[in-house]
Short mmCIF file of C-alpha atoms in Angstrom, two decimals:
data_model
loop_
_atom_site.label_atom_id
_atom_site.label_comp_id
_atom_site.label_asym_id
_atom_site.label_seq_id
_atom_site.Cartn_x
_atom_site.Cartn_y
_atom_site.Cartn_z
CA UNK I 537 122.53 -89.34 -127.69
CA UNK I 538 123.06 -89.51 -131.66
CA UNK I 539 124.66 -86.93 -133.82
CA UNK I 540 121.51 -84.91 -134.14
CA UNK I 541 120.04 -85.67 -130.82
CA UNK I 542 119.54 -83.20 -128.00
CA UNK I 543 122.67 -83.50 -125.97
CA UNK I 544 124.46 -80.38 -125.95
CA UNK I 545 127.44 -78.69 -124.03
CA UNK I 546 126.30 -76.37 -121.46
CA UNK I 547 126.59 -72.75 -122.38
CA UNK I 548 128.32 -70.59 -120.56
CA UNK I 549 126.54 -69.18 -117.37
CA UNK I 550 125.11 -65.40 -118.29
CA UNK I 551 125.61 -62.70 -115.77
CA UNK I 552 122.37 -60.59 -114.95
CA UNK I 553 122.73 -57.27 -116.13
CA UNK I 554 125.58 -57.99 -118.26
CA UNK I 555 125.92 -56.41 -121.49
CA UNK I 556 127.58 -58.05 -124.79
CA UNK I 557 130.71 -56.29 -124.15
CA UNK I 558 130.99 -57.08 -120.60
CA UNK I 559 130.35 -60.58 -121.65
CA UNK I 560 132.99 -60.76 -123.96
CA UNK I 561 135.48 -59.14 -121.74
CA UNK I 562 134.82 -61.86 -118.96
CA UNK I 563 135.64 -64.56 -121.83
CA UNK I 564 138.93 -62.83 -122.15
CA UNK I 565 139.76 -62.68 -118.86
CA UNK I 566 139.22 -66.32 -118.50
CA UNK I 567 142.26 -69.00 -118.93
CA UNK I 568 143.12 -70.65 -122.49
CA UNK I 569 142.23 -69.73 -125.81
CA UNK I 570 138.70 -69.58 -126.50
CA UNK I 571 137.35 -70.87 -130.10
CA UNK I 572 135.09 -68.81 -132.09
CA UNK I 573 133.21 -70.32 -134.93
CA UNK I 574 132.35 -67.46 -137.57
CA UNK I 575 128.29 -67.46 -138.07
CA UNK I 576 126.87 -65.62 -141.01
CA UNK I 577 122.89 -65.57 -140.10
CA UNK I 578 120.65 -66.15 -137.20
CA UNK I 579 120.27 -69.78 -137.43
CA UNK I 580 124.14 -70.62 -137.24
CA UNK I 581 124.90 -67.92 -134.32
CA UNK I 582 122.02 -69.87 -132.59
CA UNK I 583 123.98 -73.26 -133.60
CA UNK I 584 127.14 -71.94 -132.01
CA UNK I 585 125.62 -70.78 -128.79
CA UNK I 586 123.76 -74.60 -128.32
CA UNK I 587 127.18 -76.27 -129.28
CA UNK I 588 128.63 -74.74 -125.90
CA UNK I 589 131.18 -71.88 -127.17
CA UNK I 590 131.69 -68.91 -125.51
CA UNK I 591 131.99 -66.36 -127.93
CA UNK I 592 131.73 -66.36 -131.99
CA UNK I 593 131.99 -63.89 -134.58
CA UNK I 594 130.89 -62.81 -137.67
CA UNK I 595 132.77 -63.70 -140.97
CA UNK I 596 132.46 -60.83 -143.76
CA UNK I 597 133.57 -63.67 -146.32
CA UNK I 598 130.51 -65.94 -145.59
CA UNK I 599 127.98 -63.03 -145.07
CA UNK I 600 128.94 -61.93 -148.56
CA UNK I 601 128.50 -65.61 -149.59
CA UNK I 602 125.16 -66.41 -147.76
CA UNK I 603 123.18 -63.03 -147.89
CA UNK I 604 124.55 -62.07 -151.74
CA UNK I 605 125.94 -64.99 -153.22
CA UNK I 606 128.94 -63.15 -154.14
CA UNK I 607 132.54 -62.92 -153.18
CA UNK I 608 134.18 -61.38 -150.50
CA UNK I 609 135.76 -58.16 -152.39
CA UNK I 610 134.35 -55.43 -150.90
CA UNK I 611 130.55 -55.50 -152.57
CA UNK I 612 128.64 -55.90 -149.29
CA UNK I 613 127.81 -52.58 -147.45
CA UNK I 614 127.85 -51.36 -144.22
CA UNK I 615 123.94 -50.92 -144.18
CA UNK I 616 123.70 -54.73 -145.28
CA UNK I 617 126.44 -55.89 -142.28
CA UNK I 618 124.24 -54.04 -139.96
CA UNK I 619 121.36 -55.62 -140.72
CA UNK I 620 122.54 -59.02 -140.63
CA UNK I 621 124.52 -58.29 -137.61
CA UNK I 622 121.52 -57.32 -135.78
CA UNK I 623 119.58 -60.59 -136.59
CA UNK I 624 122.68 -62.76 -135.65
CA UNK I 625 123.10 -60.86 -131.90
CA UNK I 626 119.32 -61.07 -131.22
CA UNK I 627 119.54 -64.86 -132.07
CA UNK I 628 122.76 -65.65 -130.24
CA UNK I 629 123.06 -66.37 -126.79
CA UNK I 630 126.93 -65.63 -126.57
CA UNK I 631 128.70 -62.55 -126.98
CA UNK I 632 129.53 -61.89 -130.79
CA UNK I 633 132.43 -59.87 -132.14
CA UNK I 634 131.64 -58.15 -135.85
CA UNK I 635 133.52 -58.08 -138.72
CA UNK I 636 133.34 -54.45 -139.72
CA UNK I 637 135.60 -54.67 -142.84
CA UNK I 638 137.86 -51.33 -143.19
CA UNK I 639 134.73 -49.38 -141.37
CA UNK I 640 133.73 -48.52 -144.91
CA UNK I 641 135.58 -44.99 -145.43
CA UNK I 642 137.27 -42.59 -143.57
CA UNK I 643 137.79 -42.03 -139.82
CA UNK I 644 134.03 -40.51 -139.68
CA UNK I 645 132.77 -43.36 -141.42
CA UNK I 646 134.76 -45.72 -139.00
CA UNK I 647 133.17 -43.52 -135.99
CA UNK I 648 129.59 -44.15 -137.46
CA UNK I 649 130.18 -47.82 -137.93
CA UNK I 650 131.32 -48.32 -134.35
CA UNK I 651 128.39 -46.76 -132.70
CA UNK I 652 126.40 -48.80 -135.35
CA UNK I 653 128.11 -51.93 -134.23
CA UNK I 654 127.31 -50.93 -130.38
CA UNK I 655 123.46 -50.29 -131.20
CA UNK I 656 123.13 -53.69 -133.33
CA UNK I 657 124.44 -55.26 -130.07
CA UNK I 658 127.69 -56.48 -130.99
CA UNK I 659 130.17 -57.65 -128.20
CA UNK I 660 133.30 -56.43 -130.41
CA UNK I 661 134.40 -55.07 -133.59
CA UNK I 662 136.97 -56.32 -136.08
CA UNK I 663 138.35 -53.27 -138.02
CA UNK I 664 141.17 -54.04 -141.01
CA UNK I 665 143.66 -51.44 -142.55
CA UNK I 666 142.93 -52.54 -146.50
CA UNK I 667 142.07 -50.05 -148.95
CA UNK I 668 138.78 -50.35 -150.46
CA UNK I 669 137.57 -51.96 -151.85
CA UNK I 670 138.75 -54.61 -149.44
CA UNK I 671 138.85 -58.47 -149.76
CA UNK I 672 139.88 -61.74 -148.02
CA UNK I 673 142.96 -61.61 -146.35
CA UNK I 674 144.22 -64.59 -148.00
CA UNK I 675 143.55 -63.86 -151.36
CA UNK I 676 145.66 -62.20 -154.03
CA UNK I 677 146.38 -58.35 -154.07
CA UNK I 678 145.60 -57.02 -150.46
CA UNK I 679 146.59 -53.47 -150.26
CA UNK I 680 146.62 -51.28 -147.06
CA UNK I 681 146.48 -47.59 -146.09
CA UNK I 682 149.14 -45.65 -144.68
CA UNK I 683 150.44 -46.37 -141.24
CA UNK I 684 149.32 -42.87 -140.06
CA UNK I 685 145.58 -43.46 -141.31
CA UNK I 686 145.49 -46.94 -139.97
CA UNK I 687 146.33 -45.68 -136.44
CA UNK I 688 143.69 -42.73 -137.10
CA UNK I 689 141.28 -45.30 -137.89
CA UNK I 690 141.81 -47.07 -134.54
CA UNK I 691 142.05 -43.73 -132.51
CA UNK I 692 138.33 -43.04 -134.40
CA UNK I 693 137.07 -46.12 -133.34
CA UNK I 694 138.18 -45.64 -129.62
CA UNK I 695 136.61 -42.23 -129.49
CA UNK I 696 133.48 -43.62 -130.77
CA UNK I 697 133.44 -46.05 -128.33
CA UNK I 698 133.84 -43.29 -125.51
CA UNK I 699 131.00 -41.23 -127.05
CA UNK I 700 128.83 -44.03 -126.94
CA UNK I 701 129.61 -44.82 -123.33
CA UNK I 702 129.89 -48.12 -124.53
CA UNK I 703 132.63 -50.96 -123.67
CA UNK I 704 132.54 -52.37 -127.12
CA UNK I 705 135.87 -54.55 -127.88
CA UNK I 706 137.88 -53.05 -130.18
CA UNK I 707 139.87 -55.88 -132.36
CA UNK I 708 142.64 -54.21 -134.75
CA UNK I 709 143.55 -55.94 -137.54
CA UNK I 710 146.11 -55.26 -140.37
CA UNK I 711 146.75 -57.27 -143.65
CA UNK I 712 150.24 -55.68 -144.26
CA UNK I 713 151.89 -58.93 -143.70
CA UNK I 714 150.85 -60.14 -147.43
CA UNK I 715 150.79 -56.39 -148.79
CA UNK I 716 153.95 -55.49 -147.27
CA UNK I 717 156.08 -57.57 -144.82
CA UNK I 718 155.81 -59.30 -141.43
CA UNK I 719 157.85 -56.29 -140.05
CA UNK I 720 155.42 -54.08 -140.96
CA UNK I 721 152.75 -56.12 -139.49
CA UNK I 722 154.53 -55.95 -136.17
CA UNK I 723 154.86 -52.30 -136.34
CA UNK I 724 151.45 -51.54 -137.18
CA UNK I 725 149.61 -53.90 -134.32
CA UNK I 726 152.19 -52.54 -131.81
CA UNK I 727 151.06 -49.20 -132.66
CA UNK I 728 147.48 -50.09 -132.54
CA UNK I 729 147.65 -51.35 -129.12
CA UNK I 730 149.13 -48.05 -128.02
CA UNK I 731 146.18 -46.30 -129.99
CA UNK I 732 143.57 -48.15 -127.79
CA UNK I 733 142.86 -51.58 -129.29
CA UNK I 734 141.96 -54.45 -126.81
CA UNK I 735 142.79 -57.29 -129.28
CA UNK I 736 145.23 -57.40 -131.79
CA UNK I 737 145.17 -59.62 -135.07
CA UNK I 738 147.65 -60.35 -137.93
CA UNK I 739 146.09 -61.75 -140.96
CA UNK I 740 147.63 -64.35 -143.34
CA UNK I 741 150.60 -65.02 -141.19
CA UNK I 742 152.63 -67.78 -143.22
CA UNK I 743 154.46 -70.16 -140.28
CA UNK I 744 154.68 -71.22 -137.18
CA UNK I 745 157.62 -68.52 -136.60
CA UNK I 746 155.56 -65.70 -137.64
CA UNK I 747 153.08 -66.75 -135.50
CA UNK I 748 155.02 -66.68 -132.17
CA UNK I 749 156.71 -63.58 -133.21
CA UNK I 750 153.03 -61.95 -133.36
CA UNK I 751 152.48 -62.99 -129.99
CA UNK I 752 155.56 -61.73 -128.57
CA UNK I 753 154.53 -58.20 -129.19
CA UNK I 754 152.75 -55.87 -126.89
CA UNK I 755 152.38 -58.59 -124.10
CA UNK I 756 149.46 -58.74 -122.09
CA UNK I 757 147.28 -57.28 -124.96
CA UNK I 758 145.21 -60.53 -126.47
CA UNK I 759 146.03 -61.93 -129.84
CA UNK I 760 143.60 -63.67 -132.23
CA UNK I 761 144.38 -66.58 -134.53
CA UNK I 762 142.81 -66.98 -138.02
CA UNK I 763 142.25 -70.78 -138.92
CA UNK I 764 141.11 -70.32 -142.38
CA UNK I 765 139.82 -73.99 -143.14
CA UNK I 766 140.82 -75.43 -146.57
CA UNK I 767 143.91 -74.20 -147.56
CA UNK I 768 144.85 -70.41 -146.30
CA UNK I 769 148.44 -69.35 -145.97
CA UNK I 770 148.08 -70.08 -142.31
CA UNK I 771 149.04 -72.99 -140.50
CA UNK I 772 146.32 -74.97 -138.90
CA UNK I 773 147.36 -75.29 -135.31
CA UNK I 774 145.31 -77.43 -132.36
CA UNK I 775 143.96 -75.12 -129.51
CA UNK I 776 146.29 -76.29 -127.48
CA UNK I 777 149.09 -75.55 -129.75
CA UNK I 778 147.79 -72.01 -130.41
CA UNK I 779 147.42 -71.40 -126.48
CA UNK I 780 150.96 -72.73 -126.17
CA UNK I 781 152.06 -70.05 -128.85
CA UNK I 782 150.15 -67.24 -127.08
CA UNK I 783 146.70 -66.86 -128.42
CA UNK I 784 143.77 -65.82 -126.94
CA UNK I 785 140.86 -65.83 -129.12
CA UNK I 786 141.13 -68.49 -132.13
CA UNK I 787 138.45 -68.07 -135.07
CA UNK I 788 137.14 -70.44 -137.56
CA UNK I 789 135.99 -68.46 -140.76
CA UNK I 790 134.59 -70.95 -143.24
CA UNK I 791 133.50 -74.00 -141.48
CA UNK I 792 130.12 -73.39 -141.12
CA UNK I 793 129.79 -71.72 -144.44
CA UNK I 794 131.66 -74.47 -146.02
CA UNK I 795 129.86 -77.50 -144.62
CA UNK I 796 126.51 -75.82 -145.36
CA UNK I 797 127.22 -75.32 -149.16
CA UNK I 798 128.41 -79.02 -149.47
CA UNK I 799 125.61 -80.38 -147.57
CA UNK I 800 123.08 -78.36 -149.71
CA UNK I 801 124.94 -79.56 -152.82
CA UNK I 802 124.82 -83.26 -151.59
CA UNK I 803 120.94 -82.72 -150.58
CA UNK I 804 119.91 -81.04 -154.43
CA UNK I 805 121.75 -84.08 -156.02
CA UNK I 806 119.97 -86.61 -153.84
CA UNK I 807 116.49 -84.68 -154.59
CA UNK I 808 117.09 -84.60 -158.27
CA UNK I 809 117.67 -88.09 -158.04
CA UNK I 810 114.26 -88.84 -156.90
CA UNK I 811 115.79 -89.26 -153.28
CA UNK I 812 115.88 -87.27 -150.25
CA UNK I 813 119.35 -86.88 -147.92
CA UNK I 814 120.19 -89.80 -146.05
CA UNK I 815 119.03 -90.05 -142.30
CA UNK I 816 122.89 -89.25 -141.02
CA UNK I 817 122.87 -86.00 -143.02
CA UNK I 818 119.26 -84.92 -142.02
CA UNK I 819 118.10 -84.10 -138.54
CA UNK I 820 114.40 -85.49 -137.68
CA UNK I 821 111.64 -83.01 -138.09
CA UNK I 822 111.48 -82.79 -134.40
CA UNK I 823 115.21 -82.14 -134.22
CA UNK I 824 114.65 -79.18 -136.16
CA UNK I 825 112.10 -78.06 -134.46
CA UNK I 826 113.90 -78.40 -130.89
CA UNK I 827 116.91 -76.32 -132.37
CA UNK I 828 114.68 -73.29 -133.88
CA UNK I 829 112.85 -73.19 -130.07
CA UNK I 830 109.09 -74.49 -131.20
CA UNK I 831 108.71 -76.36 -128.06
CA UNK I 832 110.00 -73.50 -125.64
CA UNK I 833 107.82 -71.24 -127.78
CA UNK I 834 104.71 -73.34 -127.06
CA UNK I 835 105.51 -73.71 -123.24
CA UNK I 836 105.84 -69.70 -123.07
CA UNK I 837 102.69 -69.32 -125.24
CA UNK I 838 100.82 -71.01 -122.64
CA UNK I 839 101.20 -68.14 -120.12
CA UNK I 840 98.96 -66.10 -122.42
CA UNK I 841 96.38 -68.50 -123.47
CA UNK I 842 92.62 -66.88 -123.01
CA UNK I 843 89.31 -68.33 -123.50
CA UNK I 844 87.51 -67.68 -126.73
CA UNK I 845 85.97 -63.98 -127.00
CA UNK I 846 82.08 -63.99 -126.50
CA UNK I 847 81.66 -60.90 -128.18
CA UNK I 848 78.24 -61.56 -129.66
CA UNK I 849 75.65 -60.00 -127.20
CA UNK I 850 72.61 -62.02 -128.48
CA UNK I 851 74.45 -65.50 -127.32
CA UNK I 852 75.64 -64.75 -124.00
CA UNK I 853 72.54 -65.91 -122.24
CA UNK I 854 71.69 -69.19 -124.12
CA UNK I 855 71.54 -72.38 -122.27
CA UNK I 856 72.88 -75.68 -123.84
CA UNK I 857 70.28 -78.10 -122.59
CA UNK I 858 71.47 -81.13 -124.52
CA UNK I 859 72.12 -82.51 -121.05
CA UNK I 860 70.77 -81.73 -117.58
CA UNK I 861 72.96 -80.93 -114.55
CA UNK I 862 72.56 -83.58 -111.89
CA UNK I 863 73.69 -81.18 -109.01
CA UNK I 864 74.38 -77.55 -108.58
CA UNK I 865 77.89 -78.29 -108.50
CA UNK I 866 78.09 -79.69 -111.91
CA UNK I 867 75.68 -76.48 -113.30
CA UNK I 868 78.50 -74.44 -111.82
CA UNK I 869 81.12 -76.14 -113.81
CA UNK I 870 79.24 -76.03 -116.72
CA UNK I 871 78.81 -72.27 -116.41
CA UNK I 872 82.95 -71.52 -116.20
CA UNK I 873 83.46 -73.71 -119.40
CA UNK I 874 83.48 -71.17 -122.56
CA UNK I 875 82.44 -74.03 -124.80
CA UNK I 876 79.12 -74.51 -123.08
CA UNK I 877 77.29 -71.03 -122.47
CA UNK I 878 74.44 -71.43 -119.91
CA UNK I 879 71.60 -69.55 -119.51
CA UNK I 880 67.79 -69.86 -118.42
CA UNK I 881 66.00 -70.25 -121.59
CA UNK I 882 62.48 -70.04 -120.48
CA UNK I 883 61.72 -66.84 -119.42
CA UNK I 884 63.84 -65.10 -122.14
CA UNK I 885 62.53 -66.92 -125.27
CA UNK I 886 58.95 -67.20 -124.50
CA UNK I 887 56.33 -64.82 -122.94
CA UNK I 888 53.14 -67.18 -122.13
CA UNK I 889 51.24 -64.15 -121.64
CA UNK I 890 48.50 -63.22 -119.26
CA UNK I 891 46.28 -66.21 -119.85
CA UNK I 892 49.04 -68.54 -120.30
CA UNK I 893 47.89 -70.04 -123.91
CA UNK I 894 50.47 -70.81 -126.18
CA UNK I 895 48.92 -69.28 -129.15
CA UNK I 896 49.70 -70.28 -132.64
CA UNK I 897 52.61 -72.54 -131.86
CA UNK I 898 50.77 -74.97 -129.58
CA UNK I 899 50.97 -77.59 -132.21
CA UNK I 900 54.65 -77.30 -132.64
CA UNK I 901 55.81 -78.08 -128.93
CA UNK I 902 56.15 -81.72 -129.75
CA UNK I 903 58.72 -80.94 -132.27
CA UNK I 904 62.46 -80.05 -131.20
CA UNK I 905 65.20 -77.54 -133.08
CA UNK I 906 68.77 -77.57 -133.06
CA UNK I 907 70.24 -73.84 -132.70
CA UNK I 908 73.95 -73.81 -133.73
CA UNK I 909 76.07 -70.28 -133.71
CA UNK I 910 79.42 -70.62 -135.09
CA UNK I 911 81.82 -67.72 -134.84
CA UNK I 912 83.64 -66.23 -137.64
CA UNK I 913 86.94 -67.44 -136.20
CA UNK I 914 85.14 -71.11 -136.49
CA UNK I 915 84.70 -71.65 -132.57
CA UNK I 916 81.68 -73.22 -131.81
CA UNK I 917 79.45 -71.11 -129.54
CA UNK I 918 76.37 -72.44 -129.45
CA UNK I 919 74.93 -76.07 -129.81
CA UNK I 920 71.25 -76.20 -128.26
CA UNK I 921 68.19 -78.05 -128.62
CA UNK I 922 64.94 -76.26 -127.98
CA UNK I 923 61.12 -76.74 -128.42
CA UNK I 924 59.99 -75.76 -131.81
CA UNK I 925 57.23 -73.39 -129.84
CA UNK I 926 59.91 -70.75 -128.95
CA UNK I 927 60.92 -70.01 -132.47
CA UNK I 928 58.30 -66.96 -131.95
CA UNK I 929 60.31 -65.92 -129.07
CA UNK I 930 63.96 -66.15 -130.15
CA UNK I 931 63.13 -63.63 -132.81
CA UNK I 932 63.39 -61.07 -130.12
CA UNK I 933 66.93 -61.82 -129.18
CA UNK I 934 68.64 -63.25 -132.18
CA UNK I 935 69.35 -60.45 -135.01
CA UNK I 936 68.49 -61.79 -138.66
CA UNK I 937 65.49 -64.52 -137.40
CA UNK I 938 62.90 -61.49 -137.34
CA UNK I 939 61.19 -61.04 -140.77
CA UNK I 940 61.94 -64.63 -141.31
CA UNK I 941 58.59 -66.96 -142.00
CA UNK I 942 60.01 -69.86 -139.41
CA UNK I 943 57.07 -70.97 -138.48
CA UNK I 944 55.44 -71.36 -142.15
CA UNK I 945 58.89 -73.24 -142.95
CA UNK I 946 58.38 -75.43 -139.72
CA UNK I 947 54.62 -76.51 -140.65
CA UNK I 948 55.79 -77.85 -144.07
CA UNK I 949 59.08 -79.33 -142.94
CA UNK I 950 58.90 -83.32 -142.84
CA UNK I 951 60.46 -85.04 -140.15
CA UNK I 952 63.51 -86.85 -141.16
CA UNK I 953 62.72 -90.53 -138.80
CA UNK I 954 65.96 -92.32 -140.01
CA UNK I 955 68.35 -89.51 -139.14
CA UNK I 956 66.89 -87.09 -136.41
CA UNK I 957 70.13 -85.35 -135.55
CA UNK I 958 70.55 -84.45 -139.22
CA UNK I 959 67.50 -83.07 -139.85
CA UNK I 960 66.37 -80.61 -142.45
CA UNK I 961 67.58 -76.94 -142.21
CA UNK I 962 65.46 -74.34 -141.92
CA UNK I 963 67.74 -71.24 -141.47
CA UNK I 964 71.60 -70.82 -142.46
CA UNK I 965 72.85 -67.29 -142.64
CA UNK I 966 75.75 -65.13 -141.29
CA UNK I 967 74.39 -62.34 -139.04
CA UNK I 968 76.36 -58.80 -139.00
CA UNK I 969 79.22 -60.02 -136.75
CA UNK I 970 79.76 -62.79 -139.19
CA UNK I 971 78.75 -65.33 -137.16
CA UNK I 972 77.06 -68.39 -138.72
CA UNK I 973 73.54 -69.07 -137.47
CA UNK I 974 71.92 -72.54 -138.24
CA UNK I 975 68.40 -74.01 -137.11
CA UNK I 976 67.60 -77.55 -137.78
CA UNK I 977 64.43 -79.49 -137.04
CA UNK I 978 65.31 -82.84 -135.45
#
């Protein structure tokens, strides 16, 4: 298939009844280093899953950019991250690790943050030891809280997990490599592991040697690498190299937001120049619909299709006599079709009386009327031809016809011989239920 074709790497098999945290822990237990592109909204989360990745994570940097259009310098709040995260986890088909910044306050704030991320559907949560306001770990001026406070934050997170009856994966991050030293960063991640963290993460390591030193700490506890694209402090290594170094998770925080920004800029330049983006950079409308799930939506919707409602009591007995049933089977078939309601018109519309005379309408029997009733929803309920002599009887069962001098209008109406199917309109009105009633002369 082409660049935007439907071919996708199969996504990992989901286990019935498995929680997001259980799914993530299953991934962590499987061999290899697992790539985790950063999503920032529901669409990007859906795309990561469709591409065949087993896990993804949210990037505070990217969410701040996409949701606020502002830099990652601590401006985005807990509430905004939870709101965005809930939309992401609902759209994602794979476990999502949420970026919770520094927990948004003291230990009590950390506990609230962990419980909120659990309720939002996250499989894991990243907590860092920066002071407020925090910022991207690869930018200047990083500052961290004390060792004691950093450890207490992780302990509070573990307690919140236990209190919630959850198994959310706690990823403990330190930014002390840039704020203080490599030795301090290594000391802190050891302490985080002892406090109950499930995954360890030192951001902004500056060399392969530093990365190896980190992976040697607390053997058996998974390590996370941050491959900050486009010029971060950490060397960009291949997944195979990172696995060999000792990493289990590989984060790519800027790829999706970065290429989205560039693609949107290029598209705007094209539009401003009177063009549209070239086919190679723009999926077809059908491909866009497939990605968003239009086709699966339509298939599921078919399960709940119902016949048009027949709420108007006055038309439920009408007979569409534009054609005659050739057999009892044909008549039965027609009665089961919602668009062709069937009635026995003769006994209902006209009472010949004890003498059998037709009264004042006798001279009208040679003329034909067309009765059309259209529901307020635009669905045609009735389209029937009837003898004009039934007009007086019709006033008994169709509200709104009574009181109209139909017979007088009929006597004065000329016949349109050139277009008998579109003759003069005798009546055209809406009844109390909003249905449109039209009577034509044919």
